[in-house]
Amino acid sequence: PKTTQLFDLAILRVLDKARPRFGYPADVLARFVAPEGFTATEDEVLDRIAYLESKGLMEEVLKGIHKAVRTWRITPAGMTYLDETGG
């Protein structure tokens, strides 16, 4: 649905704007999309991360903050996708 696509774009925009070296964990992404009008749980964000990863738009940062903390960042393909969609 349209709302899901907008939620995906919001996640990608957060990552594109900040470009964190070590990525962001799902719970942080959930907080950062709130100003865009999305209330999401960590599990909901993880579901969208799985989808965006499968499309090559995000990737897990394997040498992140700590081994126990999973983090993700936007890929070059994700940046291109944002540019092409006006995200």
Coordinates of N, CA and C in Angstrom, one line a residue:
P1 N 0.8 -1.2 0.0 CA 0.0 0.0 0.0 C 0.8 1.3 0.0
K2 N 0.2 2.4 -0.3 CA 0.9 3.6 -0.4 C 1.6 4.0 1.0
T3 N 0.9 3.7 2.1 CA 1.5 4.0 3.4 C 2.8 3.3 3.6
T4 N 2.8 2.0 3.2 CA 4.0 1.3 3.4 C 5.2 1.9 2.6
Q5 N 4.9 2.3 1.4 CA 5.9 2.9 0.5 C 6.4 4.2 1.1
L6 N 5.5 5.0 1.7 CA 5.9 6.2 2.4 C 6.7 6.0 3.6
F7 N 6.4 4.9 4.3 CA 7.2 4.5 5.5 C 8.6 4.1 5.1
D8 N 8.7 3.3 4.0 CA 10.0 2.9 3.5 C 10.8 4.1 3.1
L9 N 10.2 5.0 2.4 CA 10.9 6.3 2.0 C 11.4 7.1 3.2
A10 N 10.6 7.1 4.3 CA 10.9 7.8 5.5 C 12.2 7.2 6.1
I11 N 12.2 5.8 6.2 CA 13.4 5.1 6.7 C 14.6 5.5 5.9
L12 N 14.5 5.4 4.6 CA 15.6 5.7 3.7 C 16.1 7.1 3.8
R13 N 15.1 8.1 4.0 CA 15.5 9.5 4.1 C 16.3 9.7 5.4
V14 N 15.9 9.1 6.5 CA 16.6 9.2 7.8 C 18.1 8.8 7.6
L15 N 18.2 7.7 6.9 CA 19.6 7.1 6.7 C 20.4 8.0 5.8
D16 N 19.7 8.5 4.7 CA 20.4 9.3 3.7 C 20.8 10.7 4.3
K17 N 19.9 11.2 5.1 CA 20.2 12.5 5.7 C 21.4 12.5 6.7
A18 N 21.4 11.4 7.5 CA 22.5 11.3 8.5 C 23.7 10.7 8.0
R19 N 23.6 9.7 7.2 CA 24.7 8.8 6.7 C 25.6 8.4 7.8
P20 N 25.0 7.8 8.9 CA 25.8 7.4 10.0 C 26.8 6.3 9.6
R21 N 28.1 6.5 10.0 CA 29.2 5.6 9.7 C 28.9 4.2 10.1
F22 N 28.3 4.0 11.3 CA 28.0 2.7 11.9 C 26.6 2.3 11.7
G23 N 25.8 3.1 11.0 CA 24.4 2.8 10.8 C 23.6 3.1 12.0
Y24 N 22.3 2.8 11.9 CA 21.3 3.0 13.0 C 20.7 1.7 13.3
P25 N 20.4 1.4 14.6 CA 19.6 0.2 15.0 C 18.1 0.5 14.7
A26 N 17.4 -0.6 14.6 CA 15.9 -0.4 14.3 C 15.2 0.4 15.3
D27 N 15.5 0.4 16.6 CA 14.8 1.2 17.5 C 15.0 2.7 17.3
V28 N 16.2 3.0 16.9 CA 16.5 4.4 16.6 C 15.8 4.9 15.4
L29 N 15.8 4.0 14.4 CA 15.0 4.4 13.1 C 13.6 4.6 13.5
A30 N 13.0 3.8 14.3 CA 11.6 3.9 14.7 C 11.3 5.3 15.3
R31 N 12.3 5.8 16.1 CA 12.1 7.1 16.8 C 12.3 8.2 15.7
F32 N 13.2 8.0 14.8 CA 13.6 9.1 13.8 C 12.5 9.2 12.7
V33 N 11.7 8.2 12.5 CA 10.6 8.4 11.5 C 9.3 9.0 12.1
A34 N 9.3 9.1 13.5 CA 8.1 9.7 14.1 C 7.8 11.1 13.7
P35 N 8.8 12.0 13.5 CA 8.5 13.3 13.1 C 7.8 13.4 11.7
E36 N 8.0 12.3 10.9 CA 7.3 12.3 9.6 C 5.9 11.7 9.7
G37 N 5.5 11.4 10.9 CA 4.1 11.0 11.1 C 3.9 9.5 11.3
F38 N 5.0 8.8 11.4 CA 5.0 7.3 11.6 C 5.2 6.9 13.0
T39 N 4.3 6.1 13.5 CA 4.5 5.5 14.8 C 4.7 4.0 14.5
A40 N 5.9 3.6 14.9 CA 6.3 2.2 14.5 C 7.0 1.5 15.7
T41 N 6.8 0.2 15.8 CA 7.6 -0.5 16.8 C 8.9 -1.0 16.1
E42 N 9.8 -1.4 16.9 CA 11.1 -1.9 16.4 C 10.8 -3.1 15.5
D43 N 9.9 -4.0 15.8 CA 9.6 -5.1 15.0 C 9.0 -4.7 13.6
E44 N 8.2 -3.7 13.6 CA 7.7 -3.1 12.3 C 8.8 -2.6 11.5
V45 N 9.7 -1.9 12.1 CA 10.9 -1.4 11.3 C 11.7 -2.5 10.8
L46 N 12.0 -3.5 11.7 CA 12.7 -4.7 11.2 C 12.1 -5.4 10.0
D47 N 10.8 -5.4 10.0 CA 10.1 -6.0 8.8 C 10.4 -5.2 7.6
R48 N 10.3 -3.9 7.7 CA 10.6 -3.1 6.5 C 12.1 -3.1 6.1
I49 N 13.0 -3.2 7.1 CA 14.4 -3.3 6.8 C 14.7 -4.6 6.0
A50 N 14.0 -5.7 6.4 CA 14.2 -6.9 5.7 C 13.8 -6.8 4.2
Y51 N 12.7 -6.1 4.0 CA 12.2 -5.8 2.6 C 13.2 -4.9 1.9
L52 N 13.6 -3.8 2.5 CA 14.6 -2.9 1.8 C 15.9 -3.5 1.6
E53 N 16.4 -4.3 2.5 CA 17.6 -5.1 2.3 C 17.5 -6.0 1.1
S54 N 16.3 -6.7 1.0 CA 16.1 -7.6 -0.1 C 16.1 -6.9 -1.5
K55 N 15.8 -5.6 -1.5 CA 15.8 -4.8 -2.7 C 17.2 -4.2 -2.9
G56 N 18.1 -4.3 -2.0 CA 19.4 -3.7 -2.1 C 19.5 -2.3 -1.8
L57 N 18.5 -1.8 -1.1 CA 18.4 -0.3 -0.7 C 19.0 0.0 0.6
M58 N 19.2 -1.0 1.4 CA 19.8 -0.9 2.7 C 20.7 -2.1 2.9
E59 N 21.7 -1.9 3.9 CA 22.6 -3.1 4.2 C 22.9 -3.0 5.7
E60 N 23.1 -4.2 6.2 CA 23.5 -4.3 7.6 C 25.0 -3.9 7.7
V61 N 25.3 -3.2 8.7 CA 26.7 -2.8 9.0 C 27.3 -3.9 9.9
L62 N 28.2 -4.6 9.3 CA 28.7 -5.8 10.0 C 29.8 -5.4 11.1
K63 N 30.4 -4.3 10.9 CA 31.4 -3.8 12.0 C 30.8 -2.6 12.6
G64 N 29.7 -2.7 13.2 CA 29.0 -1.5 13.8 C 29.5 -1.2 15.2
I65 N 28.6 -0.6 15.9 CA 28.9 -0.2 17.3 C 29.3 -1.3 18.2
H66 N 28.6 -2.4 18.2 CA 28.9 -3.5 19.1 C 28.3 -4.7 18.4
K67 N 28.9 -5.9 18.6 CA 28.4 -7.1 17.9 C 26.9 -7.4 18.3
A68 N 26.5 -7.0 19.5 CA 25.2 -7.4 19.9 C 24.1 -6.4 19.4
V69 N 24.6 -5.3 18.8 CA 23.7 -4.2 18.3 C 23.7 -4.3 16.8
R70 N 22.6 -4.7 16.1 CA 22.5 -4.7 14.7 C 22.2 -3.3 14.2
T71 N 22.9 -2.9 13.2 CA 22.7 -1.6 12.6 C 22.6 -1.7 11.1
W72 N 22.0 -0.7 10.4 CA 21.9 -0.6 9.0 C 22.2 0.7 8.5
R73 N 22.6 0.8 7.2 CA 22.8 2.0 6.5 C 22.2 1.9 5.1
I74 N 22.0 3.1 4.5 CA 21.5 3.2 3.1 C 22.6 2.8 2.1
T75 N 22.3 2.1 1.0 CA 23.3 1.8 0.0 C 23.3 2.8 -1.1
P76 N 24.3 2.8 -2.0 CA 24.2 3.7 -3.1 C 22.9 3.5 -4.0
A77 N 22.4 2.3 -4.1 CA 21.2 2.0 -4.8 C 20.0 2.7 -4.0
G78 N 20.1 2.7 -2.7 CA 19.0 3.3 -1.9 C 19.0 4.9 -2.2
M79 N 20.2 5.4 -2.3 CA 20.3 6.9 -2.6 C 19.8 7.2 -3.9
T80 N 20.1 6.3 -4.9 CA 19.6 6.5 -6.3 C 18.1 6.4 -6.3
Y81 N 17.5 5.4 -5.5 CA 16.1 5.2 -5.5 C 15.4 6.5 -4.9
L82 N 16.0 7.1 -3.8 CA 15.4 8.3 -3.3 C 15.4 9.4 -4.3
D83 N 16.5 9.6 -5.0 CA 16.6 10.6 -6.0 C 15.6 10.4 -7.1
E84 N 15.4 9.2 -7.5 CA 14.4 8.9 -8.6 C 13.0 9.0 -8.2
T85 N 12.7 8.8 -6.9 CA 11.3 8.8 -6.5 C 11.0 10.2 -5.9
G86 N 12.0 11.1 -5.8 CA 11.7 12.4 -5.2 C 11.6 12.3 -3.7
G87 N 12.1 11.1 -3.1 CA 12.0 10.9 -1.7 C 12.8 11.8 -0.9

